[in-house]
Short mmCIF file of C-alpha atoms in Angstrom, two decimals:
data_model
loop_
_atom_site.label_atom_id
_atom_site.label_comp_id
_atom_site.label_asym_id
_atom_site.label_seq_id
_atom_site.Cartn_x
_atom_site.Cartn_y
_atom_site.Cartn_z
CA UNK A 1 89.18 113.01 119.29
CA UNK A 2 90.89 113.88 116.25
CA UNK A 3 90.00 111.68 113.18
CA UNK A 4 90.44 111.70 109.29
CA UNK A 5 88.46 109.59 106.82
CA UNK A 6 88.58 109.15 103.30
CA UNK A 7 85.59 108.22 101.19
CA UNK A 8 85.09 105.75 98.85
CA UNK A 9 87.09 103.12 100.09
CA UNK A 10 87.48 102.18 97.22
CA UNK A 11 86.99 103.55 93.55
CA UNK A 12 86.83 102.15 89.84
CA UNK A 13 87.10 104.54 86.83
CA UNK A 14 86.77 103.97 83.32
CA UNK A 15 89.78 106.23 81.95
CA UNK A 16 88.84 109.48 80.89
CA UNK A 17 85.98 109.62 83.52
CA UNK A 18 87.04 112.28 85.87
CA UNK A 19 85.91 112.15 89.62
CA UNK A 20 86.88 113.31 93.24
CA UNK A 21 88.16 111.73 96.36
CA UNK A 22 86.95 113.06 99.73
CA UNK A 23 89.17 113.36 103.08
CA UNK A 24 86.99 114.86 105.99
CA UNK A 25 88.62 115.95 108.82
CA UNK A 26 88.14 116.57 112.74
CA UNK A 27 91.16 117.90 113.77
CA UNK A 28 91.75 121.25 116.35
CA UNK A 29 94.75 123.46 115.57
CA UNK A 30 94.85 122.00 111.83
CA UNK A 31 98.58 123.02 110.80
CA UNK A 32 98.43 121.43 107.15
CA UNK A 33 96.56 118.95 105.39
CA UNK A 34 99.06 116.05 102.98
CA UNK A 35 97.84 114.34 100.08
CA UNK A 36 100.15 111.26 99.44
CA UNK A 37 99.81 108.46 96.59
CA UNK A 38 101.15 104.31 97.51
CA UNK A 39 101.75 102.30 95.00
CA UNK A 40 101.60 98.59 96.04
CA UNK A 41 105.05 97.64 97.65
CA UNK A 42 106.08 101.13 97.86
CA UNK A 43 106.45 103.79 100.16
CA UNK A 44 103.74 107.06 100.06
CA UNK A 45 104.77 110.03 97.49
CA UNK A 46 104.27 113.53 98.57
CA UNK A 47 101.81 114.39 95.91
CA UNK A 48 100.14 118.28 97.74
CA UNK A 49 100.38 120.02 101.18
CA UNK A 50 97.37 122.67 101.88
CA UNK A 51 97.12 125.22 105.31
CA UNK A 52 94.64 126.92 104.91
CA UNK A 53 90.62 126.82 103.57
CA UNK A 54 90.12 128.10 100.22
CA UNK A 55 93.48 126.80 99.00
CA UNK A 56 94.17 124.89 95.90
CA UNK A 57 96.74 122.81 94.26
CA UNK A 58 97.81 121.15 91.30
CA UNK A 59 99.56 118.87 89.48
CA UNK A 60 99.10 117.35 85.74
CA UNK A 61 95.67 115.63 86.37
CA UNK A 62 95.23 116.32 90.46
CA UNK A 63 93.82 119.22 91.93
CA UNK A 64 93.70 119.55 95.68
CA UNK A 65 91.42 121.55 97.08
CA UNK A 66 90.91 122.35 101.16
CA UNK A 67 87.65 123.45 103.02
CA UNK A 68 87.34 124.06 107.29
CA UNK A 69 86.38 120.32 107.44
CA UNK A 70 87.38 118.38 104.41
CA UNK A 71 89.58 118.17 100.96
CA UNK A 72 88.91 116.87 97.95
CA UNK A 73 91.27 115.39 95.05
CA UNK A 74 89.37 115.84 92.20
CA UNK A 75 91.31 113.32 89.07
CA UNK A 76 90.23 115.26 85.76
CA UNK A 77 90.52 112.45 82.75
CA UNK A 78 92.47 109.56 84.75
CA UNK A 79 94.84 107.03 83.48
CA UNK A 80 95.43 103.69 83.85
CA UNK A 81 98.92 104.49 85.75
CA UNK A 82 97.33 106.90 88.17
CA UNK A 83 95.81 103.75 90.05
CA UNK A 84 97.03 103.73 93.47
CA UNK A 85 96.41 104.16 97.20
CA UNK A 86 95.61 107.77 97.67
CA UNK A 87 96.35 108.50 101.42
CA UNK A 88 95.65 111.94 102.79
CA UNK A 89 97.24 113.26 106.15
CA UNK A 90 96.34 116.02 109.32
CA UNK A 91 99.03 117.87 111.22
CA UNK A 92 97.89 118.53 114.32
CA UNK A 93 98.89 121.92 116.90
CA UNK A 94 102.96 122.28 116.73
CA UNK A 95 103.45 118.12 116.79
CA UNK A 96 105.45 116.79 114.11
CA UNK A 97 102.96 114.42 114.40
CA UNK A 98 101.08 113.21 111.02
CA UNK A 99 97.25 111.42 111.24
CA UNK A 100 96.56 109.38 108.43
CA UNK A 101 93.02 108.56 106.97
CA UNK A 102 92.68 104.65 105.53
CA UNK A 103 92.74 105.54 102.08
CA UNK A 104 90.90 105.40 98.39
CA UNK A 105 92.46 102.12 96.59
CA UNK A 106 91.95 104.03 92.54
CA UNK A 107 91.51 101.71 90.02
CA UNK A 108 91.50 103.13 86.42
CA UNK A 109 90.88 100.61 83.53
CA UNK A 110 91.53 100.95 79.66
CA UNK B 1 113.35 106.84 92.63
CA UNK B 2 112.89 107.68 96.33
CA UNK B 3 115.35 110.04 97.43
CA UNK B 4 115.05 108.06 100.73
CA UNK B 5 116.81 104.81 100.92
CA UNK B 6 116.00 101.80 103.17
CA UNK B 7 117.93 98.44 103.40
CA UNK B 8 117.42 95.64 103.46
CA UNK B 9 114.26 95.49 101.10
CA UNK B 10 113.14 92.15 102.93
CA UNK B 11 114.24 90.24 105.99
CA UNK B 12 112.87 87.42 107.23
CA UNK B 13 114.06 86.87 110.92
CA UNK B 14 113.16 84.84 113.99
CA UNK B 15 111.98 86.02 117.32
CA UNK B 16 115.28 85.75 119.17
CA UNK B 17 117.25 87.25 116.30
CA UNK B 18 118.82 90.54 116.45
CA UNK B 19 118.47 92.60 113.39
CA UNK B 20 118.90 96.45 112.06
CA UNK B 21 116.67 98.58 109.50
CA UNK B 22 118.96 101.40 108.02
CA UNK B 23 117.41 104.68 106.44
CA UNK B 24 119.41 107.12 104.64
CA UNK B 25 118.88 110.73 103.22
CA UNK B 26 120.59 113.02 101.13
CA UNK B 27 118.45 115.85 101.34
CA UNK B 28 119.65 117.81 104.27
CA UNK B 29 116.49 117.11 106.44
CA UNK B 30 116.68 117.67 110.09
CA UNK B 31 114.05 115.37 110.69
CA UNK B 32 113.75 111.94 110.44
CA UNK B 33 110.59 109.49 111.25
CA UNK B 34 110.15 106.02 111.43
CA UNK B 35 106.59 104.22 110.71
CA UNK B 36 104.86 100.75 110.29
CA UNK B 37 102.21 99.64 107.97
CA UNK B 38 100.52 96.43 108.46
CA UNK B 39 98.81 95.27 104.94
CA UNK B 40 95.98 97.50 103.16
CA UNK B 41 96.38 100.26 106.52
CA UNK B 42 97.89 103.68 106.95
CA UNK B 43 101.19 104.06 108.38
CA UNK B 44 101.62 104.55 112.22
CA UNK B 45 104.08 106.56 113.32
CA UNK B 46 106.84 104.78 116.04
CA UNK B 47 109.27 107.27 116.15
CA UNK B 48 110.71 111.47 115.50
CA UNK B 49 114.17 112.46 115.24
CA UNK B 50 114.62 116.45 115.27
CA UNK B 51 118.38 117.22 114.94
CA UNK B 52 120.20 113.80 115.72
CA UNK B 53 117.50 113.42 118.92
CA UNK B 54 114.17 111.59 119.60
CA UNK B 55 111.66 113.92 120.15
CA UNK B 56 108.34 111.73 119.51
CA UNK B 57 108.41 108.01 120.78
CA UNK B 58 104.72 106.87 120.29
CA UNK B 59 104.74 104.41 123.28
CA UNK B 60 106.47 101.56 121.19
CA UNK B 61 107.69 98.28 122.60
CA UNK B 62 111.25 98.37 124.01
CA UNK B 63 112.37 95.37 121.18
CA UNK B 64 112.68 98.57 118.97
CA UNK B 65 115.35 100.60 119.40
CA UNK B 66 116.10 103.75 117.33
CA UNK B 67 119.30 105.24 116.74
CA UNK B 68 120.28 108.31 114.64
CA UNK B 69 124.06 108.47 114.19
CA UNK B 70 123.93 111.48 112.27
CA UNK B 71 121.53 113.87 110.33
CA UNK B 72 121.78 111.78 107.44
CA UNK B 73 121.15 108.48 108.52
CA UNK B 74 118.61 106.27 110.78
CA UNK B 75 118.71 102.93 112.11
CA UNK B 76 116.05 100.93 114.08
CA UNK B 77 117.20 97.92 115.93
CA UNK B 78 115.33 94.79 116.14
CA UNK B 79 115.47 92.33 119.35
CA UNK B 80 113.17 89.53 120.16
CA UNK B 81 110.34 90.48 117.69
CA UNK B 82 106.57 88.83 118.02
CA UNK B 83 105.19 87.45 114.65
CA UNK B 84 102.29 90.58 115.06
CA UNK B 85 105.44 92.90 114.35
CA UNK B 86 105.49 91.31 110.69
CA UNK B 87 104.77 94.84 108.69
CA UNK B 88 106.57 97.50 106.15
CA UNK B 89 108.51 99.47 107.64
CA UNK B 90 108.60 102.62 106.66
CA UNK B 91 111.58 105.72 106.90
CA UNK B 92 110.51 109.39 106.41
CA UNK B 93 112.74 113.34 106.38
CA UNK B 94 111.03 116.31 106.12
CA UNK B 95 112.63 119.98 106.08
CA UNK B 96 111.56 120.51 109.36
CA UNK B 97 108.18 120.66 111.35
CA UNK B 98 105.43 121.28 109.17
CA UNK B 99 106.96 120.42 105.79
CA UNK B 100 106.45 117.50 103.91
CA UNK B 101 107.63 114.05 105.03
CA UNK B 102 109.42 111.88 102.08
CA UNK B 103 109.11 108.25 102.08
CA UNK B 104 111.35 105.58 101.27
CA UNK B 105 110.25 102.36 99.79
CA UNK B 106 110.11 100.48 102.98
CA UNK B 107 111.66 97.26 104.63
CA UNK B 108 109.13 94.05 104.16
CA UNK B 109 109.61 92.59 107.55
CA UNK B 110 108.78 89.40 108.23
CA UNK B 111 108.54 87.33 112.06
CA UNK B 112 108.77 83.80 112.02
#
C-alpha cells in the first residue's frame, strides 16, 4: 500500500538552530516527490518538486534533498516567519493523483 | 497572494441548502483539482479536471457536484450537506500531469 510519513510531528526551534524534516516514502512508480508549506487558514505553497534520487533543491533557507525511500528539508538558521505546516507529497505511476504525508507543524521562536 | 482564487472565504449553510464554491485561475493550467481538509490533516483529493473534463472522481458523495465551465474556472456544487462535510475546501491548477499543483486559500465551510 502506498504510504508517506513525515517525522517529527511536530518541531520547536530556537531561531538560528538549523535542523531537518524527514518524509519517508513507500510508493511504486514514484513520478515526483512535492514539498509544500500551510500557513494556518491558508492554502499549501509549492515550496520544491524532486524526480529523481540524488536530487537537490533550494530556496533562501530550504534545501530539499531526495533519496530511493525518503526526503529531507533540511532549514539552515530558521526564522520566526518560517513557522508553518510543512506538508510533503508522492505522485504515484501516470495518476494525477497526489498522496500527502500528515505533516511537521515548525515552530521557530525569537 | 495566491494566484488561485476561491470565493466565498466562509459559508455557513444548512443541510438542505444549496450552495456553490467557485475557483478561478489565471495561469493557463489545463488542470484543475478540488480537495478537502478537515482541521490539523492533509488534504484529500475529491476531484481532477484535465481539459474542461473530470478525469479523477475519488468515490465522493453525490451532494457534490463539480462543474468546470471553462479552463479557467471551477465550481463545486453543494446539496444537502451532513455536518461531517464541515472542512476547507481547497482548489488546485497545475501545468499539466506531473507539474506542480497551486493552491488557493480555501473556502471555510461550515454544516449546521
Amino acid at each position: 500500500e502506498d504510504q508517506v510519513t513525515q517525522s517529527p510531528e511536530a518541531l520547536r526551534l530556537q531561531e538560528g538552530e538549523s535542523s531537518s524534516l524527514n518524509c519517508s516514502y513507500t510508493v511504486s512508480g514514484l513520478r515526483g516527490l512535492f514539498w509544500y508549506r500551510q500557513d494556518p487558514g491558508k492554502g499549501p505553497e509549492f515550496l520544491f518538486t524532486l524526480y529523481s534520487a540524488g536530487e537537490e533543491k533550494e530556496k533562501e533557507r530550504l534545501k530539499a534533498t531526495l533519496t530511493k525511500k525518503e526526503s529531507f528539508l533540511h532549514i539552515t538558521a530558521p526564522k520566526p516567519e518560517d513557522s508553518a505546516t510543512y506538508l510533503c507529497a508522492v505522485r504515484r505511476g501516470v495518476t494525477d493523483k497526489l498522496i500527502f504525508g500528515t505533516g511537521t507543524r515548525l515552530q521557530v521562536f525569537p | 497572494d495566491t494566484e488561485v482564487t476561491q470565493t466565498p472565504k466562509h459559508l455557513v449553510m444548512g443541510m438542505t441548502n444549496k450552495k456553490s464554491l467557485k475557483c478561478e485561475q489565471h495561469m493557463g493550467h489545463r488542470a484543475m483539482y478540488w480537495y478537502k481538509q478537515k482541521a490539523k490533516k492533509p488534504p484529500e483529493l475529491m476531484f481532477v479536471y484535465s481539459y474542461e473534463k473530470l478525469s479523477i472522481n475519488e468515490s465522493v458523495p453525490s451532494r457534490f457536484s463539480p462543474e468546470c465551465p471553462n479552463s479557467s474556472l471551477l465550481n463545486l456544487h453543494l446539496h444537502a450537506l451532513q455536518p461531517e462535510d464541515s472542512a476547507l475546501y481547497l482548489c488546485a491548477s497545475s501545468a499539466g500531469t506531473g507539474e506542480p499543483q497551486h493552491f488557493g486559500d480555501g473556502t471555510r465551510l461550515s454544516i449546521l
